[in-house]
mmCIF file with all atom_site columns, C-alpha atoms in Angstrom:
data_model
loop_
_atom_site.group_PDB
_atom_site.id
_atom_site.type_symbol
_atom_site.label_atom_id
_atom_site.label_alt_id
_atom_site.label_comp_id
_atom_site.label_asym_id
_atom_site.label_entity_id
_atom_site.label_seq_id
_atom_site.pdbx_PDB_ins_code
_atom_site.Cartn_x
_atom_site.Cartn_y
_atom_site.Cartn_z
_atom_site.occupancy
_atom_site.B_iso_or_equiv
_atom_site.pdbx_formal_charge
_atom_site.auth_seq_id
_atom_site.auth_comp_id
_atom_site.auth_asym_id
_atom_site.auth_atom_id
_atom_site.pdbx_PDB_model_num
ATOM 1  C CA . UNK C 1 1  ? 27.384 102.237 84.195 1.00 54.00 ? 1  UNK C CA 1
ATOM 2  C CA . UNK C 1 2  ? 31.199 101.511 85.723 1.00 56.00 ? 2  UNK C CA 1
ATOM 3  C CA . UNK C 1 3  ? 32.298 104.266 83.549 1.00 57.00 ? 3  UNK C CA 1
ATOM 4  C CA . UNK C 1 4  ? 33.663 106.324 86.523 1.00 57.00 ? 4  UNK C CA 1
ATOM 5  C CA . UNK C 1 5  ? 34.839 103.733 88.689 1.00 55.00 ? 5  UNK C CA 1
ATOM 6  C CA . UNK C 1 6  ? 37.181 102.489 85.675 1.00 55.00 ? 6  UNK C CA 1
ATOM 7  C CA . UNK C 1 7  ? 38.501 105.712 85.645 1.00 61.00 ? 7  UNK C CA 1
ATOM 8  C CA . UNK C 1 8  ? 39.395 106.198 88.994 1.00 68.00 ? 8  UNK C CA 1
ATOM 9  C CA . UNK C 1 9  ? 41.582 102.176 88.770 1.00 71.00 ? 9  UNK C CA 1
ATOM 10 C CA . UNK C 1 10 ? 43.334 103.430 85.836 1.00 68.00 ? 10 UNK C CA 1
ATOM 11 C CA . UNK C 1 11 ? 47.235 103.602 86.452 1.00 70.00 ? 11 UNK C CA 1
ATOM 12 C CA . UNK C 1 12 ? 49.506 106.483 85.781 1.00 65.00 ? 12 UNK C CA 1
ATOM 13 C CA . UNK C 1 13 ? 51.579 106.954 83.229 1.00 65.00 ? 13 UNK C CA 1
ATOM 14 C CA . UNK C 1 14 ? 54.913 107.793 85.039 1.00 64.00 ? 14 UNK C CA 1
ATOM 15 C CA . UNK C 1 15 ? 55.746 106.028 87.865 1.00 72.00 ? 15 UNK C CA 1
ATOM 16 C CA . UNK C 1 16 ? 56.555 108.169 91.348 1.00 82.00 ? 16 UNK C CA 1
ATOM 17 C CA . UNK C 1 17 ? 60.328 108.015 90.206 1.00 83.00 ? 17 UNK C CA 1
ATOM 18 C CA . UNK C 1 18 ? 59.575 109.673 86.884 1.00 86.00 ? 18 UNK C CA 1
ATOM 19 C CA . UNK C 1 19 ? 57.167 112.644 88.462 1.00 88.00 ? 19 UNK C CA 1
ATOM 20 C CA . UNK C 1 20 ? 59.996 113.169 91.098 1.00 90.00 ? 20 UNK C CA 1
ATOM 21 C CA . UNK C 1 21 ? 62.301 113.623 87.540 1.00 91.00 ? 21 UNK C CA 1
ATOM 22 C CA . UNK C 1 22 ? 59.981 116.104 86.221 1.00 93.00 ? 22 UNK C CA 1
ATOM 23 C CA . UNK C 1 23 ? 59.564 118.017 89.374 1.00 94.00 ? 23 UNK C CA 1
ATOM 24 C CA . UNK C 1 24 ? 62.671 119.009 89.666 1.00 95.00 ? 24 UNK C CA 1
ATOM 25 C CA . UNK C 1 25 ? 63.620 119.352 86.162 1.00 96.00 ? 25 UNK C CA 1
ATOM 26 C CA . UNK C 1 26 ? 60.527 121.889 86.016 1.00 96.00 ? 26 UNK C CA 1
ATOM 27 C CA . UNK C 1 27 ? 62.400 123.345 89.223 1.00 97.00 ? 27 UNK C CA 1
ATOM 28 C CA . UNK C 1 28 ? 65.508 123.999 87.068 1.00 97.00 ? 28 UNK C CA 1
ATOM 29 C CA . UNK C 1 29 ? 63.894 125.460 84.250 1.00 97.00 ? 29 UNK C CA 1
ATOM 30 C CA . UNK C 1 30 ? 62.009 128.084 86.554 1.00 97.00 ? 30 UNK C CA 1
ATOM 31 C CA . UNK C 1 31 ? 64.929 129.249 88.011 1.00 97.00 ? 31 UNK C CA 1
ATOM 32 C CA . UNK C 1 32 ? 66.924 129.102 84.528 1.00 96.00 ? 32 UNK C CA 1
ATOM 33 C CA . UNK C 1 33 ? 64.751 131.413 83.715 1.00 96.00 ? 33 UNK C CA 1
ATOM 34 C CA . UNK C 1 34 ? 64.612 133.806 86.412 1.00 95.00 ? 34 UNK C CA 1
ATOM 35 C CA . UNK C 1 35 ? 67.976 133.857 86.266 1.00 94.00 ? 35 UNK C CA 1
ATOM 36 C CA . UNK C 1 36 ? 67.777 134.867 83.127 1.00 93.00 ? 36 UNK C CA 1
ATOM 37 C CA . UNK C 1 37 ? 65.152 137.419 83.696 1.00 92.00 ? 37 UNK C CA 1
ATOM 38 C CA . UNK C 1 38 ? 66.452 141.208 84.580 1.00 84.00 ? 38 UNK C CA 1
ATOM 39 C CA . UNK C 1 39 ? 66.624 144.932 82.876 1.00 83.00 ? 39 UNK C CA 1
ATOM 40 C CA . UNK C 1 40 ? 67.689 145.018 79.475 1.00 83.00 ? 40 UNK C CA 1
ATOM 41 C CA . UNK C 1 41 ? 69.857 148.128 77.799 1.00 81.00 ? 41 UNK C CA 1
ATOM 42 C CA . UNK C 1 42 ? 68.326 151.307 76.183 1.00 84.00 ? 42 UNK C CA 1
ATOM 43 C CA . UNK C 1 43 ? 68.839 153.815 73.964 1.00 82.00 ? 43 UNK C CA 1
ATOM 44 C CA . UNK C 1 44 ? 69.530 156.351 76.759 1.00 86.00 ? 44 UNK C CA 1
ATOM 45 C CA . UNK C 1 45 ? 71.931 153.945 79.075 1.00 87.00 ? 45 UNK C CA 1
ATOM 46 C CA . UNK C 1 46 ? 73.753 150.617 78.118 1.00 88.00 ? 46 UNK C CA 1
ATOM 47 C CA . UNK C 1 47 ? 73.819 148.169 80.985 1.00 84.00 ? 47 UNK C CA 1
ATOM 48 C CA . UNK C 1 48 ? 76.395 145.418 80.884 1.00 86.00 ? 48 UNK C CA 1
ATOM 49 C CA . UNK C 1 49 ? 74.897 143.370 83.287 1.00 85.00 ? 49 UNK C CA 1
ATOM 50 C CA . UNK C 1 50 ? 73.399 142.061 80.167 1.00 86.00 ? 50 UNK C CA 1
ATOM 51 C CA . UNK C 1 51 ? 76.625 140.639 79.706 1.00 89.00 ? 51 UNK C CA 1
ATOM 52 C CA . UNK C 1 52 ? 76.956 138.549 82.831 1.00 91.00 ? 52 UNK C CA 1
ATOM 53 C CA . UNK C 1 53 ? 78.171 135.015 83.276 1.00 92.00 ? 53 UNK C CA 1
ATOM 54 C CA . UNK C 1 54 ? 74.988 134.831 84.846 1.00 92.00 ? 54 UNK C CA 1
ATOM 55 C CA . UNK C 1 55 ? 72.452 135.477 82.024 1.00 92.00 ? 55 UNK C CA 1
ATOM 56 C CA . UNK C 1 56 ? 74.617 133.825 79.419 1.00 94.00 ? 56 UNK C CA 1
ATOM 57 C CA . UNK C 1 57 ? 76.373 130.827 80.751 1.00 96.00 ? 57 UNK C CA 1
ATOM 58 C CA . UNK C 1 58 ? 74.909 129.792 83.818 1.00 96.00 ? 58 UNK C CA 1
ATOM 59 C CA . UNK C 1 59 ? 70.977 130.220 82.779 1.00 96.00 ? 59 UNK C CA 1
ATOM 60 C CA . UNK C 1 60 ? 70.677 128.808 79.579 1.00 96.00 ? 60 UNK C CA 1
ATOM 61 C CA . UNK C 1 61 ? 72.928 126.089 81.349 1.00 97.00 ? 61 UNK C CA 1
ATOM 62 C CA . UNK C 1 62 ? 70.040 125.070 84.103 1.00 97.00 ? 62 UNK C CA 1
ATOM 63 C CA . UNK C 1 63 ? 66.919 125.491 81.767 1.00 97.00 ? 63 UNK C CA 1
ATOM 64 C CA . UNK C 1 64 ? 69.261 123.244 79.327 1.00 97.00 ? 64 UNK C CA 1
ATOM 65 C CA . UNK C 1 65 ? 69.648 120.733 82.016 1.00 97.00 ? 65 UNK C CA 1
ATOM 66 C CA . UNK C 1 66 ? 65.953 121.139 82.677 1.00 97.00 ? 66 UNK C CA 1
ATOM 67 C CA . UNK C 1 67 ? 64.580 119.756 79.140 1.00 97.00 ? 67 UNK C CA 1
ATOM 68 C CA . UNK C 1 68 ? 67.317 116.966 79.465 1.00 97.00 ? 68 UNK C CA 1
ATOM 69 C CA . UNK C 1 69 ? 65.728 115.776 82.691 1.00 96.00 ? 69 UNK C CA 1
ATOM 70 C CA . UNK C 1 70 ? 62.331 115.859 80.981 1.00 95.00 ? 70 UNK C CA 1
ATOM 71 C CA . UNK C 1 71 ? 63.555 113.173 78.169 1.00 95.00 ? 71 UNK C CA 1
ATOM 72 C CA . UNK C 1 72 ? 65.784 111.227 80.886 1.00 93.00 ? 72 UNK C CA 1
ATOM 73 C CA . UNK C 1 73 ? 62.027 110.949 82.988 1.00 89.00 ? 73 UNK C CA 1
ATOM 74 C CA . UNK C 1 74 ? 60.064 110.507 80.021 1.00 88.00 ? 74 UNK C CA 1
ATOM 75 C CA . UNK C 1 75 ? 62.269 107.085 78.311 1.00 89.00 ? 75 UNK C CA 1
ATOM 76 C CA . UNK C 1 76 ? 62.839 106.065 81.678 1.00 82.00 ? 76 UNK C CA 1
ATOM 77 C CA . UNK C 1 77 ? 62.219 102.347 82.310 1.00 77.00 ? 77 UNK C CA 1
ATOM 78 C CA . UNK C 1 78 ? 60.587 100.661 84.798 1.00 70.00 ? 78 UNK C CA 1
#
């Protein structure tokens, strides 16, 4: 039974270049959303940090470029 040495002489899917894509596009969705991440407003006291070019342009900008990065590594060629 070769069953387990065929396994271990199978190739990868993506090729180093491709992980190194998804590495760092993983990267820029983590810290899209920590950026993100912070106290909301409550009844008792508003908070307009909620508001911040921060949390609603530059964020959702990174975890954007993040997905795109996925699909770039995933229909990349060899």
């Amino acid at each position: 039974m070769n069953n387990s040495s065929n396994k271990t002489n199978r190739p990868f899917i993506f090729r180093t270049a491709s992980r190194c894509i998804f590495i760092v596009a993983c990267m820029l969705i983590i810290v899209g959303y920590i950026l993100m991440a912070g106290p909301g407003s409550t009844d008792e006291s508003f908070n307009p940090d909620i508001f911040s070019p921060r949390r609603i342009v530059i964020a959702p900008m990174l975890c954007l470029a993040g997905y795109l990065l996925i699909i770039i590594g995933i229909l990349k060629k060899k």
